[in-house]
Amino acid sequence: MAVDYTVIVVYLVGMLAMGWWGMRRARSKSEFLVAGRRLGPVMYSGTMAAIVLGGASTIGGVGLGYRYGLSGAWMVFTIGLGLLALSVFFSARIARLKVYTVSEMLDLRYGGRAGVISGVVMWAYTLMLAVTSTIAYATIFDVLFDMNRTLAIVLGGSIVVAYSTLGGMWSITLTDMVQFVVKTIGVLLLLLPIAVVKAGGFAEMKAKLPTTYFDPLGIGGETIFTYVLIYTFGMLIGQDIWQRVFTARDDRTAKWGGTVAGTYCLAYAVAGSVIGTAAKVLYPKLANPDDAFATIVKDELPVGVRGLVLAAALAAVMSTSSGALIACATVANNDIWSRLRGLVRPGGEEHDEVRGNRVFILIMGLAVIGTAIALNNVVEALTVAYNLLVGGLLVPILGGLLWKRGTVQGALASVIAGGLAVIGLMAAYGILANEPVYYGLLASLAAYVVVSLATKPTDERVLAVWRDRLAGKSPELASEPVPAHQ
């Protein structure tokens, strides 16, 4: 496998080189956190597709195809639908706000204080997203080098932490663009046709597998509905996704570049399910469906191509991991630590914001690696994070964008009611049950509407600043400073 090893090593060294080059461009907070808000359509589309299509979409998507057939595409398909909805209906307005975090948007919309609790929830979500992506290195490096789990996590995690810390969003953007190209070539152009040919073509696949494998709804209506709630809605409000929207240079880029990325996700979803279906024909008795990707790559691909496809899997994991890491660090620094520092030292003092964010990426990166080594059941941990994210934050965020009558009290009540409902129902029904997110959303919506209608409307001055920002006016040209909530 010397040729395959060479391909992987060159790829990893290239990621570090991109990080070093990105460091030369990240000279301000805007450059470091959102790439100066100046990505064009090609870069924006590629990097947006890269971050949403991670190890779960690649290795997990093929595993679902192995287990359910073509309907296994639904998980990744709903991710693509969420990205399309975000791009078409919300991304232009989000980009015009010129903020750095979802919590800042909530503070801007509701007049302060709404973002404190949401920052903690968003931090937990992005941390666990980074952890689960980091653990995936163990699977890939085990296939490549028969490497110990802990060593694999440290090696893969350290590379991501290194290039993310060096250049922030610029480094991540450059590496994600390379990763997008590698994934496209490795998965769509190489693995997909080779897998179908090795399985004997679609006619042979249909002859050897049950008809349910070719039923678009075979995975079950309730499962599809849950995917929509968790992944489609999750795409609308996740800090990792919003932070990419903030990198767009204008409204048109955010809208149409995201639409292209969403469409790409739909194609990627179908490709993964087809590859998994082909693997079922070739290896009908795998103990773990998630082994399908590594098995078909290891056994069916020629030398060199195998290394490129494994690099594609590594690219998928790294893009999600780095995006989640910078989102986690941005929330920890801007939404949590800066507020605590402001309470202890009102007014504070001047400090190097790039250096501060760089330090937070390093700290959060070390925390992610340590948690990934210690944690076993990451599926449950990520489910908790997603349930809290959607159950607690979806309503106040979309409500703030769509309903003028929503108030800060309604937003806080919504976060608390949804969050407590999700936690209580997970304790009652089990972490992996569907009920927590269903009823958590209903509790969040009810609290938001009832409390908003029962409290004083949001200060008109706050709404005036909000409208100015939605219209694309810079913070300096907004009507007047946002007053603290009365």
Short mmCIF file of C-alpha atoms in Angstrom, two decimals:
data_model
loop_
_atom_site.label_atom_id
_atom_site.label_comp_id
_atom_site.label_asym_id
_atom_site.label_seq_id
_atom_site.Cartn_x
_atom_site.Cartn_y
_atom_site.Cartn_z
CA MET A 1 0.00 0.00 0.00
CA ALA A 2 3.01 2.29 -0.40
CA VAL A 3 1.33 4.32 -3.14
CA ASP A 4 -1.83 4.71 -1.03
CA TYR A 5 0.23 5.81 1.97
CA THR A 6 2.02 8.37 -0.18
CA VAL A 7 -1.28 9.84 -1.37
CA ILE A 8 -2.54 10.16 2.23
CA VAL A 9 0.69 11.67 3.57
CA VAL A 10 0.86 14.22 0.74
CA TYR A 11 -2.75 15.15 1.47
CA LEU A 12 -2.11 15.64 5.21
CA VAL A 13 1.04 17.69 4.62
CA GLY A 14 -0.94 19.81 2.15
CA MET A 15 -3.56 20.52 4.84
CA LEU A 16 -0.85 21.85 7.16
CA ALA A 17 0.64 23.95 4.35
CA MET A 18 -2.78 25.49 3.69
CA GLY A 19 -3.01 26.36 7.37
CA TRP A 20 0.34 28.13 7.27
CA TRP A 21 -0.66 30.07 4.14
CA GLY A 22 -4.01 31.00 5.67
CA MET A 23 -2.22 32.44 8.71
CA ARG A 24 -0.70 35.13 6.49
CA ARG A 25 -4.18 36.36 5.50
CA ALA A 26 -5.90 36.26 8.90
CA ARG A 27 -4.90 39.69 10.25
CA SER A 28 -8.21 40.83 11.76
CA LYS A 29 -11.16 39.34 13.65
CA SER A 30 -13.25 39.37 10.49
CA GLU A 31 -10.52 37.66 8.45
CA PHE A 32 -9.91 35.07 11.16
CA LEU A 33 -13.53 34.15 11.98
CA VAL A 34 -15.40 34.70 8.69
CA ALA A 35 -12.67 34.98 6.00
CA GLY A 36 -13.22 38.73 5.71
CA ARG A 37 -16.82 38.14 4.49
CA ARG A 38 -15.55 38.03 0.91
CA LEU A 39 -15.85 34.51 -0.51
CA GLY A 40 -17.10 34.32 -4.08
CA PRO A 41 -19.58 31.75 -5.45
CA VAL A 42 -17.09 28.98 -6.25
CA MET A 43 -15.25 29.07 -2.92
CA TYR A 44 -18.48 29.55 -0.98
CA SER A 45 -20.29 26.62 -2.66
CA GLY A 46 -17.35 24.26 -2.27
CA THR A 47 -16.67 25.04 1.37
CA MET A 48 -20.33 24.99 2.35
CA ALA A 49 -20.76 21.55 0.77
CA ALA A 50 -17.58 20.38 2.48
CA ILE A 51 -18.67 21.29 5.99
CA VAL A 52 -22.14 19.73 5.85
CA LEU A 53 -20.93 16.48 4.25
CA GLY A 54 -18.78 14.95 6.96
CA GLY A 55 -17.92 11.46 8.12
CA ALA A 56 -21.54 10.72 9.04
CA SER A 57 -22.65 11.69 5.53
CA THR A 58 -19.92 9.64 3.86
CA ILE A 59 -19.25 6.57 6.01
CA GLY A 60 -22.67 6.69 7.68
CA GLY A 61 -24.49 7.38 4.42
CA VAL A 62 -22.93 4.31 2.79
CA GLY A 63 -23.79 2.32 5.93
CA LEU A 64 -27.45 3.33 5.66
CA GLY A 65 -27.42 2.33 1.99
CA TYR A 66 -26.01 -1.07 3.02
CA ARG A 67 -28.79 -1.52 5.58
CA TYR A 68 -31.82 -0.02 3.79
CA GLY A 69 -30.89 0.35 0.13
CA LEU A 70 -31.70 3.50 -1.84
CA SER A 71 -33.88 4.89 0.96
CA GLY A 72 -30.73 5.09 3.06
CA ALA A 73 -30.13 8.36 1.19
CA TRP A 74 -32.72 10.16 3.30
CA MET A 75 -30.40 11.24 6.12
CA VAL A 76 -28.00 13.08 3.82
CA PHE A 77 -30.90 14.11 1.57
CA THR A 78 -32.56 15.97 4.45
CA ILE A 79 -29.26 17.73 5.13
CA GLY A 80 -29.30 18.93 1.53
CA LEU A 81 -32.94 20.03 1.85
CA GLY A 82 -32.05 22.02 4.96
CA LEU A 83 -29.18 23.74 3.19
CA LEU A 84 -31.45 24.57 0.24
CA ALA A 85 -34.10 26.03 2.55
CA LEU A 86 -31.50 28.07 4.42
CA SER A 87 -29.99 29.38 1.19
CA VAL A 88 -33.24 30.27 -0.58
CA PHE A 89 -35.23 31.73 2.32
CA PHE A 90 -32.81 32.97 4.99
CA SER A 91 -29.15 33.19 3.97
CA ALA A 92 -29.28 36.64 2.36
CA ARG A 93 -30.82 38.18 5.49
CA ILE A 94 -28.42 36.32 7.77
CA ALA A 95 -25.39 37.49 5.78
CA ARG A 96 -26.57 41.13 5.92
CA LEU A 97 -26.65 41.11 9.73
CA LYS A 98 -22.82 41.20 9.85
CA VAL A 99 -22.63 39.29 13.14
CA TYR A 100 -20.35 36.41 14.13
CA THR A 101 -22.65 34.06 16.06
CA VAL A 102 -26.27 32.94 16.27
CA SER A 103 -26.43 34.33 19.81
CA GLU A 104 -25.39 37.78 18.57
CA MET A 105 -28.31 37.62 16.14
CA LEU A 106 -30.68 36.82 19.02
CA ASP A 107 -29.33 39.73 21.09
CA LEU A 108 -29.67 42.07 18.11
CA ARG A 109 -33.23 40.98 17.38
CA TYR A 110 -34.57 40.90 20.94
CA GLY A 111 -32.55 43.70 22.54
CA GLY A 112 -30.04 41.85 24.70
CA ARG A 113 -29.91 38.90 27.11
CA ALA A 114 -31.55 36.40 24.75
CA GLY A 115 -28.19 35.04 23.58
CA VAL A 116 -26.71 33.96 26.94
CA ILE A 117 -28.51 30.63 27.32
CA SER A 118 -28.47 29.99 23.59
CA GLY A 119 -24.69 30.40 23.60
CA VAL A 120 -24.27 27.58 26.09
CA VAL A 121 -26.59 25.28 24.12
CA MET A 122 -24.85 26.11 20.85
CA TRP A 123 -21.44 25.56 22.43
CA ALA A 124 -22.44 22.08 23.63
CA TYR A 125 -23.77 21.21 20.17
CA THR A 126 -20.67 22.37 18.28
CA LEU A 127 -18.36 20.68 20.80
CA MET A 128 -20.07 17.31 20.38
CA LEU A 129 -20.17 17.72 16.60
CA ALA A 130 -16.39 18.25 16.63
CA VAL A 131 -15.90 15.30 19.00
CA THR A 132 -17.86 12.83 16.87
CA SER A 133 -15.97 13.94 13.76
CA THR A 134 -12.66 13.53 15.57
CA ILE A 135 -13.50 9.99 16.70
CA ALA A 136 -14.06 9.06 13.06
CA TYR A 137 -10.30 9.41 12.48
CA ALA A 138 -9.87 6.18 14.43
CA THR A 139 -11.89 4.25 11.83
CA ILE A 140 -10.03 5.71 8.86
CA PHE A 141 -6.51 5.43 10.27
CA ASP A 142 -7.26 1.89 11.42
CA VAL A 143 -8.01 0.96 7.79
CA LEU A 144 -4.97 2.84 6.55
CA PHE A 145 -2.27 2.01 9.07
CA ASP A 146 -3.81 -0.46 11.58
CA MET A 147 -3.29 2.33 14.11
CA ASN A 148 -4.26 2.38 17.78
CA ARG A 149 -7.54 4.26 18.41
CA THR A 150 -6.08 6.87 20.75
CA LEU A 151 -3.09 7.55 18.51
CA ALA A 152 -5.37 7.91 15.48
CA ILE A 153 -7.56 10.46 17.28
CA VAL A 154 -4.52 12.43 18.44
CA LEU A 155 -2.93 12.42 14.96
CA GLY A 156 -6.04 13.40 13.02
CA GLY A 157 -7.25 15.86 15.66
CA SER A 158 -3.84 17.53 15.95
CA ILE A 159 -3.67 18.23 12.22
CA VAL A 160 -7.11 19.86 12.25
CA VAL A 161 -6.33 21.87 15.40
CA ALA A 162 -3.00 22.98 13.91
CA TYR A 163 -4.31 24.40 10.62
CA SER A 164 -7.45 25.81 12.26
CA THR A 165 -5.43 27.59 14.95
CA LEU A 166 -2.93 28.99 12.47
CA GLY A 167 -5.24 30.69 10.01
CA GLY A 168 -8.79 30.42 11.37
CA MET A 169 -11.51 30.54 8.75
CA TRP A 170 -9.08 31.34 5.93
CA SER A 171 -7.13 28.15 6.56
CA ILE A 172 -10.34 26.16 6.97
CA THR A 173 -11.76 27.64 3.76
CA LEU A 174 -8.67 26.76 1.75
CA THR A 175 -8.49 23.23 3.15
CA ASP A 176 -12.23 22.71 2.71
CA MET A 177 -11.98 23.68 -0.95
CA VAL A 178 -9.29 21.04 -1.46
CA GLN A 179 -11.38 18.57 0.54
CA PHE A 180 -14.42 19.30 -1.62
CA VAL A 181 -12.45 18.49 -4.78
CA VAL A 182 -11.00 15.32 -3.23
CA LYS A 183 -14.46 14.14 -2.08
CA THR A 184 -15.98 14.83 -5.49
CA ILE A 185 -13.30 12.86 -7.32
CA GLY A 186 -12.95 10.11 -4.73
CA VAL A 187 -16.60 9.37 -3.97
CA LEU A 188 -18.67 10.55 -6.94
CA LEU A 189 -16.31 10.02 -9.85
CA LEU A 190 -14.36 6.95 -8.70
CA LEU A 191 -15.99 4.92 -5.92
CA LEU A 192 -19.59 5.21 -7.18
CA PRO A 193 -19.08 3.82 -10.71
CA ILE A 194 -16.50 1.24 -9.58
CA ALA A 195 -18.84 -0.07 -6.85
CA VAL A 196 -21.76 -0.41 -9.27
CA VAL A 197 -19.61 -2.21 -11.86
CA LYS A 198 -18.11 -4.57 -9.25
CA ALA A 199 -21.63 -5.43 -8.05
CA GLY A 200 -22.63 -6.39 -11.61
CA GLY A 201 -24.63 -3.28 -12.51
CA PHE A 202 -28.10 -2.24 -11.43
CA ALA A 203 -29.79 -5.24 -13.04
CA GLU A 204 -27.67 -7.66 -11.03
CA MET A 205 -28.18 -5.62 -7.84
CA LYS A 206 -31.97 -5.76 -8.29
CA ALA A 207 -31.82 -9.50 -8.92
CA LYS A 208 -29.84 -10.25 -5.75
CA LEU A 209 -31.49 -7.90 -3.24
CA PRO A 210 -35.06 -7.67 -1.82
CA THR A 211 -37.35 -5.18 -3.55
CA THR A 212 -37.41 -3.07 -0.37
CA TYR A 213 -33.83 -2.05 -1.19
CA PHE A 214 -35.17 -0.10 -4.17
CA ASP A 215 -38.18 1.43 -2.43
CA PRO A 216 -37.55 5.19 -1.94
CA LEU A 217 -39.54 5.11 1.32
CA GLY A 218 -38.24 1.78 2.56
CA ILE A 219 -36.51 3.27 5.59
CA GLY A 220 -39.90 4.28 7.03
CA GLY A 221 -41.98 7.44 7.12
CA GLU A 222 -41.37 8.13 10.83
CA THR A 223 -37.61 7.89 10.36
CA ILE A 224 -37.74 10.30 7.42
CA PHE A 225 -39.86 12.74 9.45
CA THR A 226 -37.37 12.60 12.31
CA TYR A 227 -34.48 13.23 9.91
CA VAL A 228 -36.32 16.32 8.65
CA LEU A 229 -36.84 17.64 12.18
CA ILE A 230 -33.26 17.05 13.28
CA TYR A 231 -31.15 17.59 10.16
CA THR A 232 -33.22 19.88 7.92
CA PHE A 233 -34.10 22.21 10.78
CA GLY A 234 -30.63 21.77 12.27
CA MET A 235 -29.14 23.16 9.07
CA LEU A 236 -31.24 26.30 9.54
CA ILE A 237 -29.83 27.23 12.95
CA GLY A 238 -26.42 25.61 13.55
CA GLN A 239 -23.52 27.97 14.34
CA ASP A 240 -21.19 25.93 12.13
CA ILE A 241 -23.50 26.53 9.14
CA TRP A 242 -24.26 30.19 9.91
CA GLN A 243 -20.57 30.97 10.27
CA ARG A 244 -20.10 29.84 6.66
CA VAL A 245 -23.01 32.02 5.54
CA PHE A 246 -21.20 34.96 7.16
CA THR A 247 -18.24 34.37 4.79
CA ALA A 248 -20.25 35.18 1.64
CA ARG A 249 -19.25 38.44 -0.04
CA ASP A 250 -22.85 39.42 -0.90
CA ASP A 251 -26.49 38.31 -0.81
CA ARG A 252 -26.38 36.69 -4.23
CA THR A 253 -23.39 34.53 -3.28
CA ALA A 254 -25.08 33.41 -0.07
CA LYS A 255 -28.31 32.51 -1.85
CA TRP A 256 -27.16 30.93 -5.09
CA GLY A 257 -23.86 29.54 -3.84
CA GLY A 258 -25.71 27.79 -1.04
CA THR A 259 -28.31 26.50 -3.48
CA VAL A 260 -25.56 24.88 -5.56
CA ALA A 261 -24.06 23.34 -2.41
CA GLY A 262 -27.48 22.02 -1.34
CA THR A 263 -28.07 20.46 -4.74
CA TYR A 264 -24.63 18.83 -4.54
CA CYS A 265 -25.64 17.33 -1.17
CA LEU A 266 -28.69 15.71 -2.78
CA ALA A 267 -26.47 14.06 -5.39
CA TYR A 268 -24.01 12.97 -2.68
CA ALA A 269 -26.89 11.40 -0.73
CA VAL A 270 -27.97 9.27 -3.67
CA ALA A 271 -24.35 8.28 -4.41
CA GLY A 272 -23.79 7.07 -0.84
CA SER A 273 -26.93 4.95 -0.84
CA VAL A 274 -26.04 3.37 -4.19
CA ILE A 275 -22.51 2.57 -2.99
CA GLY A 276 -23.97 1.00 0.17
CA THR A 277 -26.44 -1.04 -1.90
CA ALA A 278 -23.60 -2.30 -4.10
CA ALA A 279 -21.63 -3.23 -0.98
CA LYS A 280 -24.60 -5.30 0.23
CA VAL A 281 -24.38 -7.36 -2.97
CA LEU A 282 -20.62 -7.82 -2.60
CA TYR A 283 -20.52 -8.39 1.17
CA PRO A 284 -23.97 -9.56 2.34
CA LYS A 285 -22.95 -10.52 5.88
CA LEU A 286 -21.02 -7.58 7.33
CA ALA A 287 -21.48 -7.39 11.12
CA ASN A 288 -21.60 -3.59 11.13
CA PRO A 289 -23.18 -1.65 8.21
CA ASP A 290 -20.79 1.27 8.87
CA ASP A 291 -17.92 -1.04 7.84
CA ALA A 292 -19.29 -1.13 4.28
CA PHE A 293 -17.40 1.95 3.12
CA ALA A 294 -13.99 0.83 4.40
CA THR A 295 -14.51 -2.76 3.21
CA ILE A 296 -15.44 -1.91 -0.37
CA VAL A 297 -12.60 0.61 -0.59
CA LYS A 298 -10.03 -1.79 0.82
CA ASP A 299 -11.03 -4.84 -1.22
CA GLU A 300 -12.33 -3.52 -4.55
CA LEU A 301 -10.33 -0.44 -5.53
CA PRO A 302 -6.96 -0.49 -7.32
CA VAL A 303 -3.78 0.88 -5.79
CA GLY A 304 -3.62 4.69 -5.83
CA VAL A 305 -7.36 5.01 -6.34
CA ARG A 306 -7.81 3.38 -2.94
CA GLY A 307 -5.56 5.99 -1.35
CA LEU A 308 -7.48 8.83 -3.04
CA VAL A 309 -10.86 7.50 -1.89
CA LEU A 310 -9.60 7.06 1.67
CA ALA A 311 -8.29 10.61 1.44
CA ALA A 312 -11.82 11.58 0.42
CA ALA A 313 -13.20 9.97 3.59
CA LEU A 314 -10.52 11.76 5.60
CA ALA A 315 -11.46 15.01 3.84
CA ALA A 316 -15.11 14.54 4.76
CA VAL A 317 -14.25 14.07 8.43
CA MET A 318 -11.72 16.92 8.54
CA SER A 319 -14.03 19.47 6.92
CA THR A 320 -16.81 18.88 9.44
CA SER A 321 -14.36 18.66 12.34
CA SER A 322 -12.61 21.95 11.52
CA GLY A 323 -15.90 23.77 10.86
CA ALA A 324 -17.35 22.56 14.16
CA LEU A 325 -14.12 23.44 15.98
CA ILE A 326 -13.99 27.06 14.87
CA ALA A 327 -17.74 27.40 15.56
CA CYS A 328 -17.25 25.98 19.06
CA ALA A 329 -14.32 28.32 19.77
CA THR A 330 -16.16 31.34 18.36
CA VAL A 331 -19.19 30.71 20.60
CA ALA A 332 -17.00 30.00 23.64
CA ASN A 333 -15.02 33.22 23.18
CA ASN A 334 -17.62 35.66 21.85
CA ASP A 335 -20.83 34.43 23.54
CA ILE A 336 -19.61 32.99 26.85
CA TRP A 337 -16.15 34.19 27.86
CA SER A 338 -16.57 37.78 26.64
CA ARG A 339 -19.80 38.09 28.65
CA LEU A 340 -18.15 36.71 31.79
CA ARG A 341 -15.18 39.03 31.31
CA GLY A 342 -17.56 41.96 30.88
CA LEU A 343 -19.27 41.11 34.18
CA VAL A 344 -15.98 40.89 36.05
CA ARG A 345 -14.34 43.89 34.35
CA PRO A 346 -16.99 46.19 32.87
CA GLY A 347 -15.54 48.04 29.91
CA GLY A 348 -12.58 45.69 29.90
CA GLU A 349 -9.41 46.58 28.09
CA GLU A 350 -8.09 46.45 24.54
CA HIS A 351 -6.86 43.03 23.51
CA ASP A 352 -5.70 41.24 20.38
CA GLU A 353 -8.92 39.62 19.08
CA VAL A 354 -7.15 37.41 16.55
CA ARG A 355 -4.79 36.09 19.21
CA GLY A 356 -7.72 35.58 21.62
CA ASN A 357 -9.72 33.57 19.08
CA ARG A 358 -6.62 31.60 18.13
CA VAL A 359 -6.07 30.67 21.79
CA PHE A 360 -9.70 29.56 22.10
CA ILE A 361 -9.43 27.32 19.02
CA LEU A 362 -6.36 25.69 20.56
CA ILE A 363 -8.08 25.22 23.94
CA MET A 364 -11.29 23.88 22.42
CA GLY A 365 -9.25 21.65 20.09
CA LEU A 366 -7.44 20.06 23.02
CA ALA A 367 -10.79 19.62 24.80
CA VAL A 368 -12.25 17.96 21.70
CA ILE A 369 -9.32 15.52 21.40
CA GLY A 370 -9.47 14.67 25.10
CA THR A 371 -13.24 14.15 25.02
CA ALA A 372 -12.98 12.02 21.86
CA ILE A 373 -10.45 9.74 23.55
CA ALA A 374 -12.58 9.39 26.70
CA LEU A 375 -16.02 9.04 25.09
CA ASN A 376 -17.45 5.80 23.77
CA ASN A 377 -21.13 6.33 22.92
CA VAL A 378 -20.85 9.39 20.71
CA VAL A 379 -24.16 8.69 18.97
CA GLU A 380 -26.06 9.33 22.19
CA ALA A 381 -24.00 12.43 22.98
CA LEU A 382 -24.59 13.92 19.54
CA THR A 383 -28.30 13.06 19.74
CA VAL A 384 -28.54 14.99 23.02
CA ALA A 385 -26.82 17.99 21.40
CA TYR A 386 -29.05 17.93 18.30
CA ASN A 387 -32.22 17.50 20.36
CA LEU A 388 -31.30 20.48 22.55
CA LEU A 389 -30.33 22.54 19.51
CA VAL A 390 -33.54 21.94 17.57
CA GLY A 391 -35.89 21.63 20.55
CA GLY A 392 -34.53 24.71 22.30
CA LEU A 393 -33.28 27.11 19.63
CA LEU A 394 -35.23 26.55 16.41
CA VAL A 395 -38.36 28.45 17.51
CA PRO A 396 -36.71 31.63 18.93
CA ILE A 397 -34.32 31.88 15.97
CA LEU A 398 -36.90 31.41 13.20
CA GLY A 399 -39.45 33.34 15.25
CA GLY A 400 -37.07 36.26 15.44
CA LEU A 401 -36.61 36.20 11.68
CA LEU A 402 -40.30 35.78 10.82
CA TRP A 403 -42.48 37.22 13.63
CA LYS A 404 -42.25 40.86 14.72
CA ARG A 405 -44.28 40.27 17.90
CA GLY A 406 -41.73 37.86 19.42
CA THR A 407 -40.12 39.24 22.61
CA VAL A 408 -36.99 38.55 24.62
CA GLN A 409 -39.08 37.00 27.39
CA GLY A 410 -40.76 34.75 24.83
CA ALA A 411 -37.37 33.74 23.39
CA LEU A 412 -35.94 32.87 26.82
CA ALA A 413 -39.11 30.98 27.79
CA SER A 414 -38.93 29.09 24.50
CA VAL A 415 -35.30 28.03 25.04
CA ILE A 416 -35.94 26.96 28.63
CA ALA A 417 -39.26 25.17 27.97
CA GLY A 418 -37.94 23.37 24.89
CA GLY A 419 -34.67 22.44 26.58
CA LEU A 420 -36.31 21.11 29.76
CA ALA A 421 -38.92 19.19 27.75
CA VAL A 422 -36.20 17.55 25.65
CA ILE A 423 -34.15 16.59 28.72
CA GLY A 424 -37.18 15.24 30.61
CA LEU A 425 -38.46 13.25 27.64
CA MET A 426 -35.02 11.78 26.92
CA ALA A 427 -34.94 10.60 30.52
CA ALA A 428 -38.42 9.08 30.14
CA TYR A 429 -38.29 7.60 26.63
CA GLY A 430 -34.54 7.12 26.12
CA ILE A 431 -31.93 9.30 24.45
CA LEU A 432 -32.43 7.82 20.98
CA ALA A 433 -36.26 8.06 21.04
CA ASN A 434 -38.11 10.36 18.61
CA GLU A 435 -40.53 11.82 21.17
CA PRO A 436 -38.09 14.28 22.84
CA VAL A 437 -37.54 16.38 19.74
CA TYR A 438 -41.24 16.19 18.72
CA TYR A 439 -42.68 17.39 22.01
CA GLY A 440 -39.71 19.61 22.81
CA LEU A 441 -40.47 21.62 19.69
CA LEU A 442 -44.15 21.88 20.60
CA ALA A 443 -43.30 23.06 24.14
CA SER A 444 -40.83 25.58 22.76
CA LEU A 445 -43.37 26.95 20.26
CA ALA A 446 -46.16 27.19 22.84
CA ALA A 447 -43.93 29.02 25.34
CA TYR A 448 -42.66 31.42 22.68
CA VAL A 449 -46.13 32.42 21.44
CA VAL A 450 -47.87 32.61 24.82
CA VAL A 451 -45.12 34.52 26.65
CA SER A 452 -44.46 36.87 23.73
CA LEU A 453 -48.16 37.80 23.53
CA ALA A 454 -48.35 38.21 27.32
CA THR A 455 -45.37 40.59 27.54
CA LYS A 456 -44.60 44.06 26.30
CA PRO A 457 -43.64 44.20 22.59
CA THR A 458 -39.97 44.59 21.73
CA ASP A 459 -38.75 48.19 21.97
CA GLU A 460 -39.29 49.93 18.63
CA ARG A 461 -35.72 51.25 18.71
CA VAL A 462 -34.44 47.69 18.87
CA LEU A 463 -36.61 46.70 15.91
CA ALA A 464 -35.44 49.76 13.97
CA VAL A 465 -31.81 48.71 14.35
CA TRP A 466 -32.79 45.14 13.43
CA ARG A 467 -34.53 46.34 10.25
CA ASP A 468 -31.52 48.45 9.32
CA ARG A 469 -29.21 45.49 9.66
CA LEU A 470 -31.55 43.22 7.69
CA ALA A 471 -31.56 45.88 4.98
CA GLY A 472 -27.79 45.61 4.75
CA LYS A 473 -26.76 48.79 6.55
CA SER A 474 -23.47 48.48 8.36
CA PRO A 475 -23.51 48.59 12.17
CA GLU A 476 -22.06 52.11 12.03
CA LEU A 477 -25.00 53.32 9.90
CA ALA A 478 -27.76 51.65 11.92
CA SER A 479 -30.48 53.92 13.28
CA GLU A 480 -29.02 54.07 16.80
CA PRO A 481 -27.32 51.73 19.28
CA VAL A 482 -29.31 48.76 20.48
CA PRO A 483 -30.57 49.65 23.97
CA ALA A 484 -30.43 47.17 26.79
CA HIS A 485 -33.75 45.47 27.33
CA GLN A 486 -36.10 47.59 29.41
#
